[in-house]
């Protein structure tokens, strides 16, 4: 009597990955949405400047500053997020990033001049940078080993 231990590669039951818990699915969904928002914000700002210039007169240099301040502060706050993650934990930093992103969006929406517009975009940049450095680490820690690569690729 012999026992067949080979796995048939065409057997879907033998090759499927285990299911993820609903909480992990929710965390992954919102983590990926945060990354999507960063990309959307970065891509849409140039087109939005056309409409912003109807309400706030901007020189070419000021428009460049409105676009670049978010990216510069995002890069710097990603680096600053490392000690914050170590000191306060990933959840706290993610919640702070979400609060900053919300406040920055509100400031930009209520802007009446270049200074408030730059302030709002700067706050957005800090929030985006903290999230960009923290969310992938948090997702990697939350994800089951079988799903980790897939989840981080989606993010």
One Martini backbone bead per residue (centre of mass of N, CA, C, O) as a GRO file, in nm:
protein
  155
    1UNK     BB    1   0.094   0.038   0.025
    2UNK     BB    2   0.039   0.368  -0.102
    3UNK     BB    3   0.113   0.717  -0.067
    4UNK     BB    4  -0.010   1.014  -0.209
    5UNK     BB    5   0.179   1.334  -0.186
    6UNK     BB    6   0.094   1.473  -0.425
    7UNK     BB    7   0.025   1.780  -0.586
    8UNK     BB    8  -0.218   1.910  -0.773
    9UNK     BB    9  -0.196   2.200  -0.968
   10UNK     BB   10  -0.520   2.177  -1.063
   11UNK     BB   11  -0.604   2.194  -0.767
   12UNK     BB   12  -0.770   2.444  -0.611
   13UNK     BB   13  -0.771   2.348  -0.311
   14UNK     BB   14  -0.450   2.305  -0.292
   15UNK     BB   15  -0.372   2.624  -0.405
   16UNK     BB   16  -0.519   2.787  -0.212
   17UNK     BB   17  -0.571   3.045  -0.010
   18UNK     BB   18  -0.640   3.167   0.270
   19UNK     BB   19  -0.845   3.339   0.446
   20UNK     BB   20  -0.935   3.650   0.548
   21UNK     BB   21  -1.004   3.852   0.777
   22UNK     BB   22  -1.222   4.110   0.793
   23UNK     BB   23  -1.033   4.313   0.933
   24UNK     BB   24  -0.800   4.290   0.732
   25UNK     BB   25  -0.961   4.376   0.485
   26UNK     BB   26  -1.025   4.662   0.593
   27UNK     BB   27  -0.736   4.759   0.632
   28UNK     BB   28  -0.649   4.722   0.338
   29UNK     BB   29  -0.854   4.904   0.204
   30UNK     BB   30  -0.772   5.171   0.356
   31UNK     BB   31  -0.472   5.164   0.286
   32UNK     BB   32  -0.512   5.180  -0.026
   33UNK     BB   33  -0.672   5.448  -0.025
   34UNK     BB   34  -0.440   5.626   0.075
   35UNK     BB   35  -0.262   5.584  -0.174
   36UNK     BB   36  -0.466   5.687  -0.378
   37UNK     BB   37  -0.485   5.977  -0.267
   38UNK     BB   38  -0.195   6.058  -0.321
   39UNK     BB   39  -0.201   6.018  -0.628
   40UNK     BB   40  -0.441   6.202  -0.683
   41UNK     BB   41  -0.329   6.463  -0.560
   42UNK     BB   42  -0.076   6.480  -0.741
   43UNK     BB   43  -0.234   6.474  -1.024
   44UNK     BB   44  -0.469   6.708  -0.976
   45UNK     BB   45  -0.332   6.985  -0.907
   46UNK     BB   46  -0.274   7.099  -1.189
   47UNK     BB   47  -0.575   7.113  -1.277
   48UNK     BB   48  -0.675   7.282  -1.025
   49UNK     BB   49  -0.518   7.550  -1.079
   50UNK     BB   50  -0.709   7.667  -1.283
   51UNK     BB   51  -0.940   7.716  -1.069
   52UNK     BB   52  -0.779   7.865  -0.849
   53UNK     BB   53  -0.701   8.115  -1.034
   54UNK     BB   54  -0.994   8.234  -1.026
   55UNK     BB   55  -0.969   8.304  -0.703
   56UNK     BB   56  -0.641   8.297  -0.699
   57UNK     BB   57  -0.381   8.486  -0.760
   58UNK     BB   58  -0.110   8.334  -0.951
   59UNK     BB   59   0.193   8.278  -0.996
   60UNK     BB   60   0.415   8.066  -1.117
   61UNK     BB   61   0.575   8.032  -0.852
   62UNK     BB   62   0.330   7.981  -0.668
   63UNK     BB   63   0.230   7.729  -0.814
   64UNK     BB   64   0.485   7.564  -0.766
   65UNK     BB   65   0.464   7.573  -0.455
   66UNK     BB   66   0.191   7.431  -0.426
   67UNK     BB   67   0.295   7.163  -0.544
   68UNK     BB   68   0.583   7.113  -0.390
   69UNK     BB   69   0.525   7.122  -0.080
   70UNK     BB   70   0.397   6.844  -0.054
   71UNK     BB   71   0.638   6.670  -0.154
   72UNK     BB   72   0.855   6.767   0.041
   73UNK     BB   73   0.699   6.704   0.310
   74UNK     BB   74   0.656   6.407   0.253
   75UNK     BB   75   0.952   6.323   0.251
   76UNK     BB   76   1.027   6.430   0.536
   77UNK     BB   77   0.791   6.282   0.701
   78UNK     BB   78   0.881   5.996   0.642
   79UNK     BB   79   1.137   6.019   0.810
   80UNK     BB   80   0.996   6.126   1.076
   81UNK     BB   81   0.816   5.863   1.120
   82UNK     BB   82   1.009   5.662   1.249
   83UNK     BB   83   1.023   5.771   1.547
   84UNK     BB   84   0.716   5.784   1.584
   85UNK     BB   85   0.663   5.481   1.559
   86UNK     BB   86   0.843   5.401   1.800
   87UNK     BB   87   0.699   5.583   2.020
   88UNK     BB   88   0.362   5.546   1.934
   89UNK     BB   89   0.294   5.396   1.687
   90UNK     BB   90   0.108   5.320   1.407
   91UNK     BB   91  -0.181   5.403   1.475
   92UNK     BB   92  -0.124   5.690   1.566
   93UNK     BB   93   0.011   5.787   1.301
   94UNK     BB   94  -0.232   5.729   1.119
   95UNK     BB   95  -0.431   5.915   1.266
   96UNK     BB   96  -0.262   6.172   1.231
   97UNK     BB   97  -0.258   6.166   0.923
   98UNK     BB   98  -0.566   6.185   0.886
   99UNK     BB   99  -0.599   6.454   1.033
  100UNK     BB  100  -0.408   6.617   0.852
  101UNK     BB  101  -0.557   6.562   0.587
  102UNK     BB  102  -0.822   6.691   0.674
  103UNK     BB  103  -0.716   6.972   0.752
  104UNK     BB  104  -0.578   7.038   0.482
  105UNK     BB  105  -0.835   7.023   0.311
  106UNK     BB  106  -0.990   7.247   0.461
  107UNK     BB  107  -0.788   7.473   0.412
  108UNK     BB  108  -0.796   7.463   0.104
  109UNK     BB  109  -1.107   7.505   0.073
  110UNK     BB  110  -1.079   7.796   0.253
  111UNK     BB  111  -0.910   7.953   0.073
  112UNK     BB  112  -0.806   8.316   0.002
  113UNK     BB  113  -0.491   8.258  -0.027
  114UNK     BB  114  -0.165   8.174  -0.048
  115UNK     BB  115  -0.105   8.109   0.250
  116UNK     BB  116  -0.340   7.906   0.302
  117UNK     BB  117  -0.268   7.718   0.068
  118UNK     BB  118   0.018   7.643   0.169
  119UNK     BB  119  -0.066   7.536   0.443
  120UNK     BB  120  -0.252   7.310   0.344
  121UNK     BB  121  -0.035   7.165   0.167
  122UNK     BB  122   0.160   7.114   0.403
  123UNK     BB  123  -0.026   6.940   0.577
  124UNK     BB  124  -0.070   6.729   0.361
  125UNK     BB  125   0.227   6.640   0.337
  126UNK     BB  126   0.257   6.529   0.622
  127UNK     BB  127   0.030   6.322   0.609
  128UNK     BB  128   0.134   6.166   0.363
  129UNK     BB  129   0.413   6.089   0.474
  130UNK     BB  130   0.324   5.929   0.720
  131UNK     BB  131   0.154   5.724   0.560
  132UNK     BB  132   0.372   5.621   0.357
  133UNK     BB  133   0.558   5.496   0.597
  134UNK     BB  134   0.331   5.330   0.772
  135UNK     BB  135   0.120   5.154   0.620
  136UNK     BB  136   0.302   4.926   0.506
  137UNK     BB  137   0.392   4.823   0.784
  138UNK     BB  138   0.112   4.762   0.899
  139UNK     BB  139   0.023   4.564   0.678
  140UNK     BB  140   0.255   4.359   0.721
  141UNK     BB  141   0.170   4.297   1.020
  142UNK     BB  142  -0.139   4.212   0.958
  143UNK     BB  143  -0.065   4.010   0.757
  144UNK     BB  144  -0.065   3.726   0.635
  145UNK     BB  145   0.188   3.550   0.502
  146UNK     BB  146   0.026   3.459   0.237
  147UNK     BB  147  -0.058   3.790   0.175
  148UNK     BB  148   0.169   4.004   0.191
  149UNK     BB  149   0.260   4.050  -0.106
  150UNK     BB  150  -0.016   4.129  -0.220
  151UNK     BB  151  -0.077   4.371  -0.036
  152UNK     BB  152   0.184   4.539  -0.100
  153UNK     BB  153   0.123   4.560  -0.401
  154UNK     BB  154  -0.146   4.715  -0.374
  155UNK     BB  155  -0.002   4.954  -0.210
   0.00000   0.00000   0.00000
